[in-house]
Amino acid sequence: MMIEANNPKRKSWIKYNRDSEFPIQNIPFGVGKTIENKIHCLTVIGSTLISLTKLEELNYFNDTSLKPQTFNKKNLNPFLKQPKKTWREVRDCVAKLFDSNNTLLKNNEKDKKSVIFDASNIEMIMPLKIGDYTDFYSSKDHATNVGKMFRDPENALLPNWLKIPVGYHGRSSSIVISGTHIKRPSGLILDKITQQPYFSKSKLLDFELEMAFVTGQGKSLGENISTIEAEDFIFGLCMFNDWSARDIQKYEYVPLGPFLGKSFASSISPWIVTLDALDPFRTDGEKQVPQVSSYLQFEGKKNYDIKLDVFLKTDSDSPFKIVSSNFKYMYWNMCQQLAHHTINGCNINAGDMMASGTISGPNKSEFGSMLELSWGGKNYIEIGNGQKRKFVEDNDTIIMRGVAQNESYKIGFGELKNKILK
């Protein structure tokens, strides 16, 4: 049965271009701050921002199961603590309110004035208080490329990779929103000639094209979430850039994995797009061989067809596209990742974030990091106007965009954009 807010025939009384990433069928969730420093939980249609805080205050959600004063907080966590039934009711309610045939709010100038904002008057801020963050390593093409570069090319994947969704716990405190400048990190780097470490700013700074899902409130400690149940605990997705200092990481990662080479910064797009909004874009993933353990088996289409692009911009030039990949290339899907994360009884909380790992496809143009594009720094990457790169340099800006599209509309996430400072 179609989710009501996804009706492709629905039109809004808010006008927007047909190419908009935020049609009425999207209704993502975010948080913004006004010029007067007032915080609003928000959604967006076209380029028009809609205050969920004001809609709740004016009793437009009274016919839903939304708990009182959910959206008068500084983040979406109180909303995420509520069940998927409530998430869906609120999104459906917004779709009905802004339907072209509904005049309830459209003809109420007083309410409309307090509910609707021009995007130029709002600064988007972190939509969540992220409690815990886990980064997976779930793109087979990416894992294979890295294995070929640094290990035996004939045995690129480690023995456990095809058996479990490999992951590690990252640092949530350094996750920042699009628009935040990233300072180049420092650490110990191994000198290739002397084989001794020296302290320096990273010389091999890289982006990682990823997506991340945000969780609702999970089960109690000691209980697990099955692949069948997983979608009831996944609120939605955002774009995710897991910045990586390759040289710092290379020296530190044995035996316990990434640390300072990752924890200096990761960044997210401002909007969380619900799993419901992405439902029309489900697709099959790669057949998993060998067969996975019973707790990782699933039924149905659990991958999503989302086109992902990465652009590099210098101070003097326009953005130049260097990557075109797709979220559908994930070998391990979100349901498997969440099931694996909790199979030992680990509890998850509302607002936890789990990133996909670098998303690469089979072709070079689909490689999701400069490490792969330059093949470990051996080759240059064209970035337009005769300029070249091997890794990200100071004052470079990395821009990521994600769009799912069918014959009726697009669903986007907003731009993820960060500049590197010295």
Tab-separated table of C-alpha atoms in Angstrom, residues 77-394:
chain	number	residue	atom	x	y	z
A	77	ASN	CA	15.642	13.832	19.207
A	78	PRO	CA	12.263	14.050	21.025
A	79	PHE	CA	10.585	13.248	17.687
A	80	LEU	CA	12.955	10.360	17.014
A	81	LYS	CA	12.096	8.831	20.394
A	82	GLN	CA	8.544	8.292	19.193
A	83	PRO	CA	7.449	5.278	17.090
A	84	LYS	CA	7.505	5.041	13.324
A	85	LYS	CA	3.704	5.327	13.332
A	86	THR	CA	4.071	8.896	14.631
A	87	TRP	CA	6.827	9.773	12.139
A	88	ARG	CA	4.539	8.693	9.311
A	89	GLU	CA	1.476	10.483	10.706
A	90	VAL	CA	3.349	13.784	10.999
A	91	ARG	CA	4.758	13.551	7.488
A	92	ASP	CA	1.323	12.628	6.095
A	93	CYS	CA	-0.209	15.539	7.995
A	94	VAL	CA	2.246	18.010	6.459
A	95	ALA	CA	1.530	16.598	3.000
A	96	LYS	CA	-2.224	17.111	3.526
A	97	LEU	CA	-1.824	20.646	4.924
A	98	PHE	CA	0.184	21.806	1.937
A	99	ASP	CA	-1.829	19.923	-0.677
A	100	SER	CA	-3.092	22.261	-3.390
A	101	ASN	CA	-6.690	21.260	-2.609
A	102	ASN	CA	-6.442	22.012	1.131
A	103	THR	CA	-7.290	25.611	2.101
A	104	LEU	CA	-7.119	25.185	5.900
A	105	LEU	CA	-3.682	26.804	6.221
A	106	LYS	CA	-3.463	28.269	2.739
A	107	ASN	CA	-6.249	30.796	3.462
A	108	ASN	CA	-5.192	31.512	7.047
A	109	GLU	CA	-2.846	34.459	6.529
A	110	LYS	CA	-2.058	34.898	10.227
A	111	ASP	CA	-0.981	31.281	10.774
A	112	LYS	CA	0.747	31.111	7.415
A	113	LYS	CA	2.886	34.146	8.288
A	114	SER	CA	4.233	32.455	11.431
A	115	VAL	CA	4.690	29.016	9.827
A	116	ILE	CA	6.459	29.851	6.562
A	117	PHE	CA	10.010	31.208	6.263
A	118	ASP	CA	12.185	32.316	3.395
A	119	ALA	CA	15.322	30.165	3.304
A	120	SER	CA	17.543	33.268	3.237
A	121	ASN	CA	16.362	34.164	6.741
A	122	ILE	CA	17.250	30.815	8.313
A	123	GLU	CA	20.610	29.303	9.211
A	124	MET	CA	20.448	25.517	9.151
A	125	ILE	CA	22.031	23.972	12.250
A	126	MET	CA	22.748	20.447	13.501
A	127	PRO	CA	19.375	18.674	13.424
A	128	LEU	CA	20.310	16.062	16.046
A	129	LYS	CA	22.146	15.526	19.256
A	130	ILE	CA	24.143	12.542	18.026
A	131	GLY	CA	24.746	10.165	20.906
A	132	ASP	CA	26.795	7.463	19.216
A	133	TYR	CA	28.259	7.168	15.746
A	134	THR	CA	29.294	3.989	13.949
A	135	ASP	CA	31.053	3.860	10.595
A	136	PHE	CA	30.645	0.755	8.454
A	137	TYR	CA	32.804	-0.465	5.571
A	138	SER	CA	30.098	-1.859	3.325
A	139	SER	CA	30.936	-1.051	-0.290
A	140	LYS	CA	32.533	-4.084	-1.915
A	141	ASP	CA	34.150	-2.059	-4.684
A	142	HIS	CA	35.716	0.333	-2.179
A	143	ALA	CA	36.965	-2.452	0.105
A	144	THR	CA	38.381	-4.297	-2.909
A	145	ASN	CA	40.178	-1.194	-4.175
A	146	VAL	CA	41.769	-0.523	-0.791
A	147	GLY	CA	42.744	-4.191	-0.471
A	148	LYS	CA	44.413	-4.131	-3.884
A	149	MET	CA	46.391	-1.014	-2.989
A	150	PHE	CA	47.650	-2.081	0.421
A	151	ARG	CA	47.454	-5.879	0.478
A	152	ASP	CA	47.573	-8.845	-1.885
A	153	PRO	CA	45.605	-7.827	-5.019
A	154	GLU	CA	44.545	-11.463	-5.452
A	155	ASN	CA	43.056	-11.507	-1.947
A	156	ALA	CA	41.888	-7.939	-1.615
A	157	LEU	CA	39.025	-8.619	0.793
A	158	LEU	CA	39.895	-9.766	4.295
A	159	PRO	CA	38.356	-13.160	5.222
A	160	ASN	CA	35.620	-11.655	7.435
A	161	TRP	CA	34.443	-9.027	4.951
A	162	LEU	CA	31.944	-11.246	3.099
A	163	LYS	CA	30.683	-12.688	6.389
A	164	ILE	CA	29.774	-9.577	8.410
A	165	PRO	CA	29.229	-5.831	7.912
A	166	VAL	CA	32.562	-4.600	9.233
A	167	GLY	CA	32.418	-1.378	11.261
A	168	TYR	CA	33.993	0.669	14.027
A	169	HIS	CA	32.788	3.186	16.601
A	170	GLY	CA	33.661	6.761	15.629
A	171	ARG	CA	33.594	10.121	17.366
A	172	SER	CA	30.173	11.827	17.412
A	173	SER	CA	31.409	15.101	18.953
A	174	SER	CA	33.240	16.129	15.773
A	175	ILE	CA	30.330	15.580	13.363
A	176	VAL	CA	29.461	18.989	11.894
A	177	ILE	CA	26.880	20.349	9.488
A	178	SER	CA	27.309	21.471	5.891
A	179	GLY	CA	28.954	24.894	5.640
A	180	THR	CA	31.360	24.299	8.527
A	181	HIS	CA	35.002	24.899	7.619
A	182	ILE	CA	37.305	21.946	8.346
A	183	LYS	CA	40.768	22.583	9.786
A	184	ARG	CA	43.505	20.354	8.386
A	185	PRO	CA	44.479	17.915	11.162
A	186	SER	CA	47.928	17.150	12.559
A	187	GLY	CA	49.436	13.928	13.849
A	188	LEU	CA	52.282	11.462	13.523
A	189	ILE	CA	53.184	10.396	9.998
A	190	LEU	CA	55.628	7.644	9.054
A	191	ASP	CA	58.631	8.735	6.998
A	192	LYS	CA	59.020	6.300	4.083
A	193	ILE	CA	62.815	6.552	4.049
A	194	THR	CA	63.739	6.531	7.745
A	195	GLN	CA	60.692	4.492	8.795
A	196	GLN	CA	60.384	6.838	11.777
A	197	PRO	CA	57.273	8.891	12.632
A	198	TYR	CA	57.344	12.685	12.585
A	199	PHE	CA	54.745	15.258	13.639
A	200	SER	CA	53.084	17.180	10.831
A	201	LYS	CA	49.860	18.432	9.377
A	202	SER	CA	48.274	15.768	7.192
A	203	LYS	CA	49.557	15.838	3.632
A	204	LEU	CA	47.072	13.244	2.358
A	205	LEU	CA	43.700	14.698	3.344
A	206	ASP	CA	40.759	12.962	1.727
A	207	PHE	CA	36.965	12.954	1.586
A	208	GLU	CA	34.841	9.825	1.752
A	209	LEU	CA	31.520	9.800	-0.076
A	210	GLU	CA	29.044	8.188	2.301
A	211	MET	CA	25.459	8.230	3.482
A	212	ALA	CA	24.355	7.846	7.076
A	213	PHE	CA	21.151	6.649	8.653
A	214	VAL	CA	19.635	8.029	11.842
A	215	THR	CA	17.963	5.736	14.345
A	216	GLY	CA	14.901	6.006	16.500
A	217	GLN	CA	14.752	4.604	20.005
A	218	GLY	CA	15.942	0.993	20.020
A	219	LYS	CA	15.387	-1.908	22.361
A	220	SER	CA	16.755	-2.493	25.844
A	221	LEU	CA	20.349	-3.514	26.463
A	222	GLY	CA	20.697	-7.239	25.790
A	223	GLU	CA	18.050	-7.371	23.061
A	224	ASN	CA	18.695	-7.348	19.325
A	225	ILE	CA	16.907	-5.905	16.295
A	226	SER	CA	16.288	-8.314	13.407
A	227	THR	CA	16.527	-7.471	9.708
A	228	ILE	CA	12.727	-7.820	9.616
A	229	GLU	CA	12.290	-5.166	12.314
A	230	ALA	CA	15.157	-2.875	11.296
A	231	GLU	CA	13.163	-0.412	9.197
A	232	ASP	CA	10.937	0.365	12.191
A	233	PHE	CA	14.024	1.754	13.928
A	234	ILE	CA	15.567	3.670	10.987
A	235	PHE	CA	14.192	7.206	10.723
A	236	GLY	CA	15.993	8.429	7.636
A	237	LEU	CA	19.175	9.229	5.748
A	238	CYS	CA	21.509	12.149	5.167
A	239	MET	CA	24.609	12.764	3.081
A	240	PHE	CA	27.800	12.054	5.008
A	241	ASN	CA	31.437	13.020	4.380
A	242	ASP	CA	33.795	11.015	6.582
A	243	TRP	CA	36.929	13.127	6.246
A	244	SER	CA	40.106	11.081	6.405
A	245	ALA	CA	43.763	11.936	6.990
A	246	ARG	CA	45.253	8.995	5.120
A	247	ASP	CA	48.845	9.447	6.297
A	248	ILE	CA	47.928	9.813	9.981
A	249	GLN	CA	45.540	6.881	9.723
A	250	LYS	CA	48.124	4.648	8.035
A	251	TYR	CA	50.541	4.907	10.970
A	252	GLU	CA	47.974	4.482	13.750
A	253	TYR	CA	45.399	1.984	12.520
A	254	VAL	CA	47.219	-1.258	13.482
A	255	PRO	CA	46.051	-2.929	15.659
A	256	LEU	CA	42.873	-1.099	16.769
A	257	GLY	CA	41.781	0.743	13.639
A	258	PRO	CA	41.151	4.416	12.772
A	259	PHE	CA	41.578	7.052	15.462
A	260	LEU	CA	43.024	10.569	14.963
A	261	GLY	CA	42.986	10.164	11.193
A	262	LYS	CA	39.176	10.130	11.349
A	263	SER	CA	38.020	11.782	14.556
A	264	PHE	CA	38.946	15.365	13.591
A	265	ALA	CA	35.754	15.824	11.520
A	266	SER	CA	32.855	14.237	9.683
A	267	SER	CA	30.099	16.294	8.100
A	268	ILE	CA	26.419	15.852	7.247
A	269	SER	CA	23.843	17.503	5.019
A	270	PRO	CA	21.212	19.652	6.788
A	271	TRP	CA	18.150	17.539	5.956
A	272	ILE	CA	17.217	14.045	7.144
A	273	VAL	CA	15.154	12.359	4.423
A	274	THR	CA	12.833	9.722	5.831
A	275	LEU	CA	12.983	6.095	4.816
A	276	ASP	CA	9.309	6.523	3.884
A	277	ALA	CA	10.160	9.220	1.308
A	278	LEU	CA	12.749	6.915	-0.252
A	279	ASP	CA	10.387	3.946	-0.452
A	280	PRO	CA	9.672	4.377	-4.213
A	281	PHE	CA	13.405	4.094	-4.926
A	282	ARG	CA	14.047	0.663	-3.447
A	283	THR	CA	16.167	-1.669	-5.530
A	284	ASP	CA	17.917	-5.005	-5.297
A	285	GLY	CA	21.473	-5.156	-4.026
A	286	GLU	CA	24.292	-7.400	-5.177
A	287	LYS	CA	23.736	-11.111	-4.575
A	288	GLN	CA	25.651	-12.004	-1.428
A	289	VAL	CA	28.011	-14.941	-1.926
A	290	PRO	CA	28.684	-16.922	0.182
A	291	GLN	CA	25.296	-17.015	1.889
A	292	VAL	CA	25.285	-14.930	5.046
A	293	SER	CA	24.440	-16.097	8.568
A	294	SER	CA	20.755	-16.498	9.399
A	295	TYR	CA	20.567	-13.284	11.464
A	296	LEU	CA	21.798	-11.286	8.436
A	297	GLN	CA	19.385	-12.795	5.913
A	298	PHE	CA	16.523	-10.618	4.684
A	299	GLU	CA	13.677	-10.478	2.203
A	300	GLY	CA	12.679	-7.755	-0.256
A	301	LYS	CA	14.493	-4.804	-1.770
A	302	LYS	CA	16.683	-3.185	0.868
A	303	ASN	CA	18.998	-1.059	-1.295
A	304	TYR	CA	18.091	2.389	-2.654
A	305	ASP	CA	18.789	3.970	-6.040
A	306	ILE	CA	20.264	7.331	-5.037
A	307	LYS	CA	22.642	9.056	-7.459
A	308	LEU	CA	25.615	10.563	-5.622
A	309	ASP	CA	27.958	13.233	-6.988
A	310	VAL	CA	31.112	14.843	-5.592
A	311	PHE	CA	32.486	18.184	-6.779
A	312	LEU	CA	35.794	19.871	-5.966
A	313	LYS	CA	35.897	23.667	-6.037
A	314	THR	CA	38.953	25.895	-5.757
A	315	ASP	CA	38.695	29.552	-4.725
A	316	SER	CA	39.077	30.664	-8.331
A	317	ASP	CA	36.955	28.145	-10.257
A	318	SER	CA	33.475	26.681	-10.485
A	319	PRO	CA	32.765	23.267	-8.927
A	320	PHE	CA	34.171	20.401	-11.001
A	321	LYS	CA	32.551	16.981	-10.779
A	322	ILE	CA	35.072	14.290	-9.874
A	323	VAL	CA	32.783	11.415	-8.761
A	324	SER	CA	29.399	9.991	-9.807
A	325	SER	CA	28.426	6.988	-7.697
A	326	ASN	CA	25.216	5.446	-6.339
A	327	PHE	CA	23.964	4.240	-2.953
A	328	LYS	CA	22.628	1.093	-4.642
A	329	TYR	CA	26.209	-0.240	-4.762
A	330	MET	CA	26.163	-1.060	-1.046
A	331	TYR	CA	26.933	-4.753	-0.519
A	332	TRP	CA	25.660	-4.719	3.068
A	333	ASN	CA	22.349	-2.873	3.422
A	334	MET	CA	21.112	-0.790	6.357
A	335	CYS	CA	18.901	-3.536	7.768
A	336	GLN	CA	21.861	-5.892	7.910
A	337	GLN	CA	24.058	-3.212	9.453
A	338	LEU	CA	21.558	-2.525	12.233
A	339	ALA	CA	20.909	-6.228	12.832
A	340	HIS	CA	24.647	-6.871	13.100
A	341	HIS	CA	25.182	-3.852	15.348
A	342	THR	CA	22.639	-5.167	17.854
A	343	ILE	CA	23.125	-8.950	17.579
A	344	ASN	CA	25.341	-8.889	20.670
A	345	GLY	CA	22.695	-7.008	22.654
A	346	CYS	CA	24.148	-3.546	22.033
A	347	ASN	CA	21.425	-0.952	22.557
A	348	ILE	CA	20.851	1.981	20.205
A	349	ASN	CA	19.235	5.300	21.083
A	350	ALA	CA	17.232	7.942	19.270
A	351	GLY	CA	19.646	10.123	17.322
A	352	ASP	CA	22.414	7.581	16.885
A	353	MET	CA	24.082	7.778	13.481
A	354	MET	CA	25.462	4.954	11.370
A	355	ALA	CA	27.459	5.719	8.238
A	356	SER	CA	27.720	3.463	5.209
A	357	GLY	CA	31.437	3.616	4.610
A	358	THR	CA	32.816	4.969	1.343
A	359	ILE	CA	30.425	4.280	-1.541
A	360	SER	CA	32.272	3.247	-4.698
A	361	GLY	CA	31.042	1.660	-7.898
A	362	PRO	CA	32.863	-0.649	-10.317
A	363	ASN	CA	34.088	2.137	-12.632
A	364	LYS	CA	36.839	4.658	-11.875
A	365	SER	CA	34.435	7.587	-12.232
A	366	GLU	CA	32.418	5.998	-9.399
A	367	PHE	CA	35.253	5.729	-6.865
A	368	GLY	CA	34.147	7.503	-3.683
A	369	SER	CA	37.481	8.858	-2.398
A	370	MET	CA	40.595	10.550	-3.697
A	371	LEU	CA	42.614	7.622	-2.355
A	372	GLU	CA	40.957	5.489	-5.027
A	373	LEU	CA	40.758	8.145	-7.731
A	374	SER	CA	44.522	8.810	-7.464
A	375	TRP	CA	45.176	5.122	-6.691
A	376	GLY	CA	47.090	5.797	-3.523
A	377	GLY	CA	48.606	9.023	-4.835
A	378	LYS	CA	50.135	7.494	-7.969
A	379	ASN	CA	47.920	9.368	-10.411
A	380	TYR	CA	46.639	12.917	-10.750
A	381	ILE	CA	42.932	13.792	-10.831
A	382	GLU	CA	41.739	16.449	-13.267
A	383	ILE	CA	39.697	19.181	-11.562
A	384	GLY	CA	39.196	21.553	-14.507
A	385	ASN	CA	41.068	24.472	-16.062
A	386	GLY	CA	44.222	22.376	-16.281
A	387	GLN	CA	44.432	21.925	-12.510
A	388	LYS	CA	45.167	18.586	-10.883
A	389	ARG	CA	45.002	17.003	-7.463
A	390	LYS	CA	46.039	13.801	-5.711
A	391	PHE	CA	44.454	14.718	-2.385
A	392	VAL	CA	42.505	17.667	-0.962
A	393	GLU	CA	44.536	20.863	-0.652
A	394	ASP	CA	44.047	23.926	1.564
